[in-house]
Coordinates of C-alpha atoms in Angstrom, one line a residue:
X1 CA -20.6 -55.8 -59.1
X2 CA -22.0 -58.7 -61.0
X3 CA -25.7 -57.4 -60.7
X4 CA -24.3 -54.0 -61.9
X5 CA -22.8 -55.6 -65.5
X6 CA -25.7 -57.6 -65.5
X7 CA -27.8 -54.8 -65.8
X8 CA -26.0 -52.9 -68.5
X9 CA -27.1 -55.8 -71.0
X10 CA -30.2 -56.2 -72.9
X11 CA -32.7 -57.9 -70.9
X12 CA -32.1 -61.2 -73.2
X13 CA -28.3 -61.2 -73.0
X14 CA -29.0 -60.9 -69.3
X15 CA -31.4 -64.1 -68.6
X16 CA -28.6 -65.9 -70.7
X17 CA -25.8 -64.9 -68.8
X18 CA -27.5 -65.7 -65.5
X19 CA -28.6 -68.7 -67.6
X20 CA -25.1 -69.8 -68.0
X21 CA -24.1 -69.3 -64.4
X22 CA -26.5 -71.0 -62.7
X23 CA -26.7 -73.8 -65.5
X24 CA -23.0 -73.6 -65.1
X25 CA -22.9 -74.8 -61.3
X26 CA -25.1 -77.7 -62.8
X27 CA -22.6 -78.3 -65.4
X28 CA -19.8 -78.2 -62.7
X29 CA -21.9 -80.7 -60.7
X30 CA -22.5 -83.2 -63.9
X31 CA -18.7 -82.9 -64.5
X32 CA -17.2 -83.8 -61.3
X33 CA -19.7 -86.8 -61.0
X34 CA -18.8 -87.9 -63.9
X35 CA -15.4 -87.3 -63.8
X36 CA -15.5 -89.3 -60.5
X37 CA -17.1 -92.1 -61.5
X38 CA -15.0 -92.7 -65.1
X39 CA -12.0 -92.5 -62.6
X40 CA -13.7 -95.1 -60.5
X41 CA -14.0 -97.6 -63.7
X42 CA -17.7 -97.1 -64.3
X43 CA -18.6 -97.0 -67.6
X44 CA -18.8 -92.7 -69.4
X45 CA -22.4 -93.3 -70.5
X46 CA -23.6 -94.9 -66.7
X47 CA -20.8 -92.2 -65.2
X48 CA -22.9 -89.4 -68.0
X49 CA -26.5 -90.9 -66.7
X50 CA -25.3 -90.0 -63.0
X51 CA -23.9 -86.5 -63.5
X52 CA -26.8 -85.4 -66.1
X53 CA -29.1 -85.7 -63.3
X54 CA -27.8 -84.7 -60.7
X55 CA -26.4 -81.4 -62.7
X56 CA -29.6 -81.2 -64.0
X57 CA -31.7 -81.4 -60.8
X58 CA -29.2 -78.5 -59.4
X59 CA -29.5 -76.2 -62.8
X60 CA -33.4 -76.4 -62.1
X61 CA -33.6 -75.2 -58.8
X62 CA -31.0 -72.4 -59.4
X63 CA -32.6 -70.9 -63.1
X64 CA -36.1 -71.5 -61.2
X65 CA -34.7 -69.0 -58.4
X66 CA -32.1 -66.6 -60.1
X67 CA -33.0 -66.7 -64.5
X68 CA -36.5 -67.5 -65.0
X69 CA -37.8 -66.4 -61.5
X70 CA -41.2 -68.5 -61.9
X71 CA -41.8 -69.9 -58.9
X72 CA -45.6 -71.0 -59.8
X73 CA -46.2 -74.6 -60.5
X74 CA -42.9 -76.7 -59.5
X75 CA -44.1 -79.7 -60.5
X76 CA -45.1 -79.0 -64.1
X77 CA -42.1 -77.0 -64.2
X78 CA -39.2 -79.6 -63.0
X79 CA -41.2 -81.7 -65.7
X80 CA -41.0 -79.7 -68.7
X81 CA -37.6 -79.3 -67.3
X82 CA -36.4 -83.0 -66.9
X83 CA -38.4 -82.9 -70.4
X84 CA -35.7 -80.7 -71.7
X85 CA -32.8 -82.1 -70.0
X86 CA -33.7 -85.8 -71.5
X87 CA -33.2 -84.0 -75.2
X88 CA -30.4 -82.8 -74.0
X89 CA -28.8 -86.1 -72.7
X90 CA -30.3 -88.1 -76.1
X91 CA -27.8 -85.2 -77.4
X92 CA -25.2 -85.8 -75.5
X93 CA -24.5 -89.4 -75.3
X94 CA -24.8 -89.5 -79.0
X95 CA -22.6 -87.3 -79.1
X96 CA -20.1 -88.8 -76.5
X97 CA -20.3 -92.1 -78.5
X98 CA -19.2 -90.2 -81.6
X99 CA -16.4 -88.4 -80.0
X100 CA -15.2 -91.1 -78.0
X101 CA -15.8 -94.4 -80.0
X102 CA -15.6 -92.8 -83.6
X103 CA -13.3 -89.7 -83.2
X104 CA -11.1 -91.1 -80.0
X105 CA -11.1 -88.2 -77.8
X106 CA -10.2 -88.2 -74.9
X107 CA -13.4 -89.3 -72.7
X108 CA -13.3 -86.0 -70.4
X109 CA -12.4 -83.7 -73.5
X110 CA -15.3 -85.1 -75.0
X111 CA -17.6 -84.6 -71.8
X112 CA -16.7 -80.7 -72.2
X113 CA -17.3 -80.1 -76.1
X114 CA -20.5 -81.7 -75.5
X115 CA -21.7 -79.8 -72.1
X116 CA -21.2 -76.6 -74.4
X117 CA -23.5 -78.0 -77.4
X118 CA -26.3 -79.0 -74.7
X119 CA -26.8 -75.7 -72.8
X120 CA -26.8 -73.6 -76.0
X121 CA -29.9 -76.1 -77.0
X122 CA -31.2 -76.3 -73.5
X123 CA -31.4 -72.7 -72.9
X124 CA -33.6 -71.8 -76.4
X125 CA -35.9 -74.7 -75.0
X126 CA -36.2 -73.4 -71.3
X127 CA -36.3 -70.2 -72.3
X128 CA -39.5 -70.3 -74.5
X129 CA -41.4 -73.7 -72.9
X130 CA -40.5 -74.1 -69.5
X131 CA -39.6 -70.9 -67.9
X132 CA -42.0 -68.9 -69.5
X133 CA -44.6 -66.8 -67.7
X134 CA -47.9 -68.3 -67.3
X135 CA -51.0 -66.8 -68.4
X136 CA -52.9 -65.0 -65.2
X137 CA -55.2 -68.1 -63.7
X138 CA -53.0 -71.0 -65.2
X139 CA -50.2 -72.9 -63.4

């Protein structure tokens, strides 16, 4: 059912739908880590460290699989794509620090206005430096 809707878009709507589900088991991931480890005491930018990368890590492997489907050249790849990830953490713990410190929101509210600023940045950058299709020959 899924693939059927899926296939009614435009081909761009459809990488970023499949874009937003598989980054959206990564974003699951970060939350819950973080959500576990702010309710543990640890400090929201260590707990936001922890979850990043391990949401991230997930996000990779599933957009490598399902969105992009480029399987050449993991290595470069999970690069450009930690690359892109680091952005988007410099984005969002600025931007925790504003909501939370500055703007006193609540720190989990906060955690989930910013996940939604970062993939909307993260997926332009994926999209046209990490995941795209290399030249015949080049990996």
């Amino acid at each position: 059912m899924i693939t059927t809707l899926l296939n009614r878009l435009p081909a761009p709507l459809q990488r970023f739908v499949l874009y937003a589900l598989c980054g959206g088991s990564g974003v699951a991931l970060d939350f819950c880590v973080y959500a576990a480890l702010v309710s543990l005491g640890l400090w929201y930018q260590a707990a936001n460290i922890v979850g990043y990368a391990a949401g991230t890590l997930l996000s990779f492997v599933l957009n490598r699989a399902f969105t992009f489907r480029v399987m050449d050249a993991p290595i470069r790849r999970l690069a450009g794509f930690f690359a892109v990830a680091a952005i988007g953490y410099a984005v969002s713990s600025a931007a925790l620090w504003f909501l939370i410190e500055r703007m006193a929101l609540n720190q989990l509210l906060a955690k989930a206005a910013v996940l939604v600023l970062v993939v909307i940045i993260q997926f332009g950058i994926n999209s046209t430096v990490t995941f795209r299709k290399s030249k015949a020959g080049t990996a």
